[in-house]
CSV table of C-alpha atoms in Angstrom, one decimal:
chain,number,residue,atom,x,y,z
V,608,MET,CA,121.6,45.3,118.2
V,609,LEU,CA,124.4,45.9,115.8
V,610,SER,CA,128.0,45.8,117.1
V,611,THR,CA,130.4,48.6,116.6
V,612,LEU,CA,132.5,46.3,114.5
V,613,ALA,CA,129.6,45.8,112.1
V,614,LEU,CA,128.9,49.5,111.9
V,615,LYS,CA,132.6,50.2,111.1
V,616,TYR,CA,132.4,47.5,108.4
V,617,CYS,CA,129.3,49.3,106.9
V,618,HIS,CA,131.2,52.6,107.2
V,619,GLN,CA,134.2,51.1,105.3
V,620,ILE,CA,131.9,49.9,102.6
V,621,LEU,CA,130.5,53.4,102.2
V,622,TYR,CA,133.5,55.7,102.6
V,623,ASP,CA,136.6,53.7,101.8
V,624,PRO,CA,137.3,54.3,98.1
V,625,LYS,CA,139.5,51.2,98.0
V,626,PHE,CA,136.6,49.0,99.0
V,627,SER,CA,135.6,47.0,95.9
V,628,ILE,CA,131.8,46.6,96.5
V,629,ARG,CA,131.2,50.2,97.7
V,630,LYS,CA,129.2,51.1,94.6
V,631,GLU,CA,126.9,48.2,95.0
V,632,PHE,CA,126.1,48.8,98.7
V,633,LYS,CA,122.6,50.3,99.1
V,634,PHE,CA,122.9,52.7,102.1
V,635,LYS,CA,119.3,53.9,101.8
V,636,LYS,CA,118.0,50.4,102.3
V,637,LEU,CA,119.5,50.3,105.8
V,638,PRO,CA,117.2,51.1,108.8
V,639,ILE,CA,117.3,54.8,109.7
V,640,ILE,CA,118.8,54.1,113.1
V,641,VAL,CA,121.7,52.2,111.4
V,642,ARG,CA,122.3,55.1,109.0
V,643,MET,CA,122.4,57.5,111.9
V,644,LEU,CA,124.9,55.3,113.8
V,645,ILE,CA,127.1,55.1,110.8
V,646,ILE,CA,127.2,58.8,110.5
V,647,GLN,CA,128.1,59.2,114.2
V,648,LEU,CA,131.2,57.0,113.6
V,649,MET,CA,132.5,59.6,111.1
V,650,ASP,CA,134.5,62.6,112.2
V,651,PRO,CA,132.8,66.0,111.3
V,652,ALA,CA,134.9,66.6,108.3
V,653,GLU,CA,134.3,63.2,106.9
V,654,ARG,CA,130.5,63.5,107.3
V,655,LEU,CA,130.4,66.1,104.7
V,656,GLN,CA,133.6,65.2,102.9
V,657,TYR,CA,134.4,68.8,103.5
V,658,LYS,CA,136.3,70.8,100.9
V,659,LYS,CA,137.1,74.4,101.2
V,660,GLY,CA,134.5,76.5,99.3
V,661,THR,CA,131.7,79.0,99.6
V,662,LEU,CA,129.1,79.0,102.3
V,663,ILE,CA,126.4,78.3,99.7
V,664,GLY,CA,128.4,75.6,98.0
V,665,ASN,CA,129.2,73.8,101.2
V,666,THR,CA,125.6,74.1,102.5
V,667,ALA,CA,124.4,72.6,99.2
V,668,MET,CA,126.9,69.8,99.5
V,669,ALA,CA,125.6,69.1,103.0
V,670,ILE,CA,122.0,69.1,101.8
V,671,ASN,CA,122.9,66.6,99.0
V,672,LYS,CA,124.7,64.3,101.5
V,673,ILE,CA,121.7,64.4,103.8
V,674,SER,CA,119.3,63.8,101.0
V,675,ASN,CA,121.2,60.6,100.2
V,676,ILE,CA,120.5,59.3,103.7
V,677,PHE,CA,117.0,60.6,104.3
V,678,ASN,CA,114.0,61.2,102.0
V,679,MET,CA,113.5,64.9,101.7
V,680,ASN,CA,110.3,66.3,100.3
V,681,GLY,CA,111.7,69.8,99.7
V,682,LEU,CA,113.8,72.5,101.2
V,683,GLY,CA,112.2,75.3,103.3
V,684,ILE,CA,114.3,78.5,103.2
V,685,GLN,CA,113.6,81.0,106.0
V,686,PHE,CA,115.1,84.4,106.4
V,687,VAL,CA,114.6,85.8,109.9
V,688,ALA,CA,115.1,89.4,111.0
V,689,ALA,CA,118.0,90.2,108.6
V,690,THR,CA,116.9,91.1,105.1
V,691,PRO,CA,119.0,89.2,102.5
V,692,SER,CA,120.7,91.2,99.8
V,693,LEU,CA,119.7,90.7,96.2
V,694,GLU,CA,123.2,89.6,95.4
V,695,PHE,CA,123.0,86.9,98.0
V,696,VAL,CA,119.6,85.5,96.8
V,697,ASN,CA,120.8,85.6,93.2
V,698,LYS,CA,123.8,83.5,94.1
V,699,LEU,CA,121.7,81.2,96.3
V,700,PHE,CA,119.2,80.3,93.6
V,701,SER,CA,122.0,80.1,91.0
V,702,ASN,CA,123.1,77.0,92.8
V,703,ASP,CA,121.4,73.9,91.3
V,704,THR,CA,120.6,72.3,94.7
V,705,PHE,CA,118.7,75.3,96.0
V,706,LYS,CA,117.1,76.1,92.6
V,707,THR,CA,115.6,72.6,92.3
V,708,SER,CA,115.0,71.6,95.9
V,709,TRP,CA,113.2,74.6,97.5
V,710,ASN,CA,109.5,74.3,98.3
V,711,LYS,CA,108.9,77.1,100.8
V,712,ILE,CA,110.2,80.7,101.1
V,713,THR,CA,109.6,82.5,104.4
V,714,LEU,CA,110.5,86.1,105.2
V,715,ASP,CA,110.0,86.6,109.0
V,716,GLY,CA,110.6,90.0,110.6
V,717,CYS,CA,112.6,91.2,107.6
V,718,VAL,CA,112.4,94.9,106.6
V,719,PHE,CA,110.4,95.0,103.4
V,720,ASN,CA,112.6,95.1,100.3
V,721,ALA,CA,110.7,95.3,97.0
V,722,GLU,CA,113.5,93.8,95.0
V,723,ILE,CA,113.8,90.8,97.3
V,724,VAL,CA,110.0,90.2,97.5
V,725,ASN,CA,109.7,90.5,93.7
V,726,PHE,CA,112.6,88.1,93.2
V,727,PHE,CA,110.7,85.4,95.2
V,728,LEU,CA,107.3,86.1,93.7
V,729,ASN,CA,108.8,85.9,90.2
V,730,MET,CA,109.5,82.2,91.0
V,731,ALA,CA,105.8,81.5,91.6
V,732,ASP,CA,105.0,77.8,91.4
V,733,GLY,CA,101.6,76.2,92.2
V,734,ARG,CA,103.4,73.4,94.1
V,735,LYS,CA,105.3,75.7,96.5
V,736,GLU,CA,104.8,78.1,99.4
V,737,VAL,CA,105.5,81.8,100.1
V,738,GLN,CA,105.2,83.4,103.5
V,739,ILE,CA,105.8,86.9,104.7
V,740,PHE,CA,105.4,87.5,108.4
V,741,ASN,CA,106.1,90.5,110.7
V,742,SER,CA,106.9,92.9,107.9
V,743,ASP,CA,105.1,96.1,107.0
V,744,MET,CA,104.3,96.0,103.3
V,745,PRO,CA,103.6,99.1,101.2
V,746,LEU,CA,99.9,99.9,100.8
V,747,ASP,CA,100.5,100.2,97.0
V,748,PHE,CA,102.3,96.9,96.6
V,749,LYS,CA,101.3,94.8,93.6
V,750,HIS,CA,102.6,91.7,91.9
V,751,GLU,CA,100.8,89.5,89.4
V,752,ASN,CA,102.1,86.3,91.1
V,753,ALA,CA,101.2,87.3,94.7
V,754,PHE,CA,98.6,84.5,94.8
V,755,LYS,CA,100.0,81.9,92.5
V,756,PHE,CA,101.8,79.7,95.0
V,757,GLN,CA,100.3,76.6,96.6
V,758,THR,CA,100.3,78.5,99.9
V,759,ASN,CA,100.2,82.3,100.1
V,760,ASP,CA,100.6,83.7,103.6
V,761,TYR,CA,100.7,87.4,104.2
V,762,ASP,CA,100.8,88.7,107.7
V,763,ASP,CA,100.4,92.3,106.5
V,764,ALA,CA,97.9,92.2,103.7
V,765,ARG,CA,96.7,95.8,103.8
V,766,TRP,CA,97.8,96.2,100.2
V,767,VAL,CA,95.4,93.4,99.1
V,768,THR,CA,92.2,94.6,97.3
V,769,LEU,CA,88.9,92.9,96.5
V,770,SER,CA,90.0,92.8,92.9
V,771,ASP,CA,93.2,91.0,93.8
V,772,MET,CA,91.2,88.4,95.7
V,773,LEU,CA,88.7,87.8,92.9
V,774,ASN,CA,91.6,86.7,90.7
V,775,ILE,CA,92.7,83.9,93.0
V,776,LYS,CA,92.3,80.5,91.3
V,777,GLY,CA,93.4,77.0,91.9
V,778,VAL,CA,95.5,77.4,95.0
V,779,GLU,CA,95.4,75.6,98.3
V,780,ASN,CA,95.9,78.1,101.1
V,781,VAL,CA,95.6,81.9,101.5
V,782,THR,CA,96.1,83.9,104.7
V,783,LEU,CA,95.4,87.6,104.8
V,784,ASP,CA,96.0,88.3,108.5
V,785,LYS,CA,95.7,92.1,108.5
V,786,THR,CA,93.8,93.9,105.8
V,787,LYS,CA,91.9,97.1,105.0
V,788,LEU,CA,88.9,95.2,103.7
V,789,THR,CA,85.5,96.3,104.9
V,790,SER,CA,82.6,94.0,105.9
V,791,ASP,CA,80.9,94.7,102.6
V,792,GLU,CA,83.9,93.7,100.6
V,793,VAL,CA,84.3,90.5,102.6
V,794,ARG,CA,80.7,89.7,102.1
V,795,HIS,CA,81.0,90.5,98.4
V,796,PHE,CA,84.0,88.2,98.1
V,797,ILE,CA,82.2,85.3,99.8
V,798,ASP,CA,79.3,85.7,97.5
V,799,SER,CA,81.6,85.7,94.5
V,800,TRP,CA,83.4,82.6,95.8
V,801,ILE,CA,80.1,80.7,96.2
V,802,ASN,CA,79.0,81.6,92.7
V,803,CYS,CA,82.4,81.2,91.0
V,804,PRO,CA,82.5,78.5,88.3
V,805,ASP,CA,86.0,77.5,89.3
V,806,ASP,CA,87.7,76.3,92.5
V,807,MET,CA,89.5,79.3,93.9
V,808,PHE,CA,91.2,77.8,97.0
V,809,LEU,CA,90.9,75.1,99.5
V,810,TRP,CA,91.4,77.2,102.6
V,811,MET,CA,91.5,81.0,103.3
V,812,LYS,CA,91.6,83.3,106.3
V,813,ILE,CA,90.6,86.9,106.0
V,814,ARG,CA,90.9,89.4,108.9
V,815,ALA,CA,88.9,92.5,108.1
V,816,MET,CA,89.4,96.1,109.4
V,817,GLU,CA,86.0,95.9,111.1
V,818,ILE,CA,83.4,93.5,112.4
V,819,VAL,CA,82.3,91.3,109.5
V,820,GLN,CA,78.5,91.2,109.1
V,821,LEU,CA,77.1,88.3,107.1
V,822,GLU,CA,73.5,89.5,107.2
V,823,GLY,CA,71.8,89.1,103.8
V,824,LEU,CA,74.5,86.8,102.4
V,825,PHE,CA,72.4,83.6,103.0
V,826,ASN,CA,69.0,85.0,101.9
V,827,GLU,CA,68.9,82.9,98.7
V,828,LEU,CA,71.1,80.1,99.8
V,829,VAL,CA,70.5,76.7,101.5
V,830,VAL,CA,72.6,76.9,104.6
V,831,LEU,CA,73.4,74.4,107.4
V,832,GLU,CA,74.5,76.0,110.7
V,833,HIS,CA,76.9,74.1,112.9
V,834,ASP,CA,76.1,74.6,116.6
V,835,MET,CA,79.5,75.4,118.1
V,836,ASN,CA,79.4,78.7,120.1
V,837,PRO,CA,78.0,82.1,119.5
V,838,PHE,CA,81.4,83.7,118.9
V,839,ASN,CA,82.6,81.2,116.3
V,840,ILE,CA,79.8,80.1,114.0
V,841,VAL,CA,80.3,77.7,111.1
V,842,TYR,CA,77.9,77.6,108.1
V,843,SER,CA,77.9,75.0,105.3
V,844,THR,CA,76.5,75.6,101.8
V,845,LEU,CA,77.1,74.3,98.3
V,846,ALA,CA,78.9,75.9,95.4
V,847,LYS,CA,76.5,77.1,92.7
V,848,SER,CA,78.6,75.6,89.9
V,849,THR,CA,78.2,71.8,89.5
V,850,SER,CA,81.5,71.6,87.7
V,851,ARG,CA,83.6,72.4,90.8
V,852,ALA,CA,85.5,69.5,92.4
V,853,TYR,CA,85.2,71.1,95.8
V,854,LYS,CA,81.5,71.6,96.1
V,855,LEU,CA,81.0,71.7,99.9
V,856,LEU,CA,81.8,75.2,101.2
V,857,LEU,CA,82.3,76.0,104.9
V,858,ILE,CA,82.3,79.6,106.3
V,859,GLN,CA,83.7,80.0,109.8
V,860,HIS,CA,82.7,83.4,111.2
V,861,SER,CA,84.1,85.2,114.2
V,862,LEU,CA,83.8,89.0,114.9
V,863,GLY,CA,86.6,90.4,112.7
V,864,ALA,CA,87.5,87.4,110.6
V,865,VAL,CA,86.2,84.7,108.4
V,866,GLY,CA,87.7,81.3,107.6
V,867,LEU,CA,86.6,79.8,104.2
V,868,SER,CA,87.2,76.3,103.1
V,869,ALA,CA,86.2,74.1,100.2
V,870,TRP,CA,85.8,70.4,100.3
V,871,LYS,CA,85.2,67.5,98.0
V,872,PRO,CA,81.8,65.9,98.8
V,873,TYR,CA,83.1,63.2,101.1
V,874,ASP,CA,86.7,64.1,102.0
V,875,ASN,CA,86.0,66.0,105.2
V,876,ALA,CA,87.1,63.0,107.3
V,877,ALA,CA,90.2,62.5,105.2
V,878,ARG,CA,91.4,66.1,105.5
V,879,SER,CA,90.4,66.6,109.2
V,880,GLY,CA,91.3,63.3,110.7
V,881,ASN,CA,88.8,62.0,113.2
V,882,ILE,CA,85.8,64.3,113.4
V,883,GLN,CA,82.6,64.1,115.3
V,884,GLU,CA,80.2,61.6,113.9
V,885,LYS,CA,77.4,64.2,113.3
V,886,TYR,CA,79.7,66.2,111.0
V,887,LYS,CA,80.5,63.3,108.7
V,888,ASN,CA,77.3,63.6,106.7
V,889,VAL,CA,77.3,67.3,106.0
V,890,TYR,CA,77.4,66.9,102.2
V,891,GLU,CA,74.5,64.4,102.2
V,892,ILE,CA,72.5,66.8,104.5
V,893,MET,CA,73.2,69.7,102.1
V,894,GLU,CA,71.9,67.7,99.1
V,895,LEU,CA,68.8,66.7,101.0
V,896,LEU,CA,68.2,70.4,102.0
V,897,GLU,CA,68.7,71.5,98.4
V,898,LYS,CA,66.2,68.9,97.2
V,899,GLU,CA,63.7,69.9,99.9
V,900,LYS,CA,63.9,73.5,98.8
V,901,THR,CA,63.3,72.6,95.2
V,902,LEU,CA,60.3,70.5,96.0
V,903,GLU,CA,58.8,73.2,98.2
V,904,LYS,CA,59.2,75.7,95.4
V,905,GLU,CA,57.5,73.3,92.9
V,906,PHE,CA,54.7,72.7,95.5
V,907,GLU,CA,54.0,76.4,95.7
V,908,GLU,CA,54.0,76.9,92.0
V,909,THR,CA,51.6,74.1,91.1
V,910,THR,CA,47.8,74.2,91.5
V,911,ASP,CA,47.4,70.5,90.6
V,912,ALA,CA,46.1,68.8,93.7
V,913,THR,CA,47.6,65.4,92.7
V,914,LYS,CA,51.0,66.9,92.2
V,915,GLN,CA,50.7,68.9,95.5
V,916,ARG,CA,50.0,65.6,97.3
V,917,GLU,CA,53.0,63.9,95.7
V,918,TYR,CA,55.3,66.9,96.5
V,919,ARG,CA,54.0,66.9,100.1
V,920,ASP,CA,54.8,63.2,100.5
V,921,GLN,CA,58.3,63.6,99.1
V,922,ILE,CA,59.0,66.6,101.4
V,923,GLN,CA,57.8,64.7,104.5
V,924,LYS,CA,60.1,61.8,103.5
V,925,LEU,CA,63.0,64.2,103.1
V,926,GLU,CA,62.3,65.8,106.4
V,927,ARG,CA,62.4,62.5,108.2
V,928,LYS,CA,65.7,61.6,106.6
V,929,ILE,CA,67.2,65.0,107.5
V,930,HIS,CA,66.0,64.6,111.1
V,931,GLU,CA,67.6,61.2,111.3
V,932,LEU,CA,70.9,62.8,110.3
V,933,GLY,CA,70.7,65.0,113.4
V,934,VAL,CA,69.4,68.2,112.0
V,935,VAL,CA,67.1,70.5,114.0
V,936,TYR,CA,65.6,73.8,113.1
V,937,ARG,CA,66.3,77.0,115.1
V,938,ASP,CA,64.8,80.3,114.1
V,939,GLY,CA,63.9,78.6,110.8
V,940,ARG,CA,67.5,77.6,110.0
V,941,ALA,CA,68.7,74.0,109.7
V,942,THR,CA,71.3,73.4,112.5
V,943,ILE,CA,73.4,70.4,113.4
């Protein structure tokens, strides 16, 4: 336990300009609890070394002071209820601290203002996030950067078209919580996603305007169904393009919504934390199912008895391996 005297000594080193070794003292190397106690010893004005100035300037100064004490990964800026003026956001992002440190913009419950939304979307960055919640957006809204952030969350996405979605590429998260998309459009989008040569996103939620029907989507695909519950079914399949990094695709289907996610072959445990043992081998199972389908097709196409026998032996061997991994067949579909 550090004494108050010791903390005051640290404080003197840090904040007394007459102290000769102040510049050599490494405040960030102190334990966090010590740093916090040192800050508590200061009076409020001293904590920020306050100088009369603008709200934005003083806030930036406070952020810079805090970032010298704690590691900051970025600055989330949230506007709640009150819509900011264009003049204010221009001044805010003219400040170097806000311009360089922000990593998330959230508008929550703000009355839609095209100038403000366009201002933020014009700053699109694939490493940052944009969120617009509880705000009615115009049905004719368009912006070329609407889906060019790392995370793109729109509570009211009735303005989003199938064409907009098909242009999504290389982002992490997309949320379309309320749309005018039909079941056919959602099904068309999922089919395009499966067949796309590029990784479009890692996770996406789409809430349609009607019950989403997936019938026919899986006719030509190898699919593994996850036995969860009848109101929330998860299907696994593989991307058609072998060049995609995230080849394993999961489709979570509930009545009016779908959740889509793309995974690297063996990173499901890393991204989800501890998961049930039987779900850890999904990619291996999918590869075995794909191979089984290929062999069955070759078996049907050949009339050579020797080759048929070879194919039959290979198929039986695959079936045993698939069964060992916990797969059963229900209504002709592989299920785990």
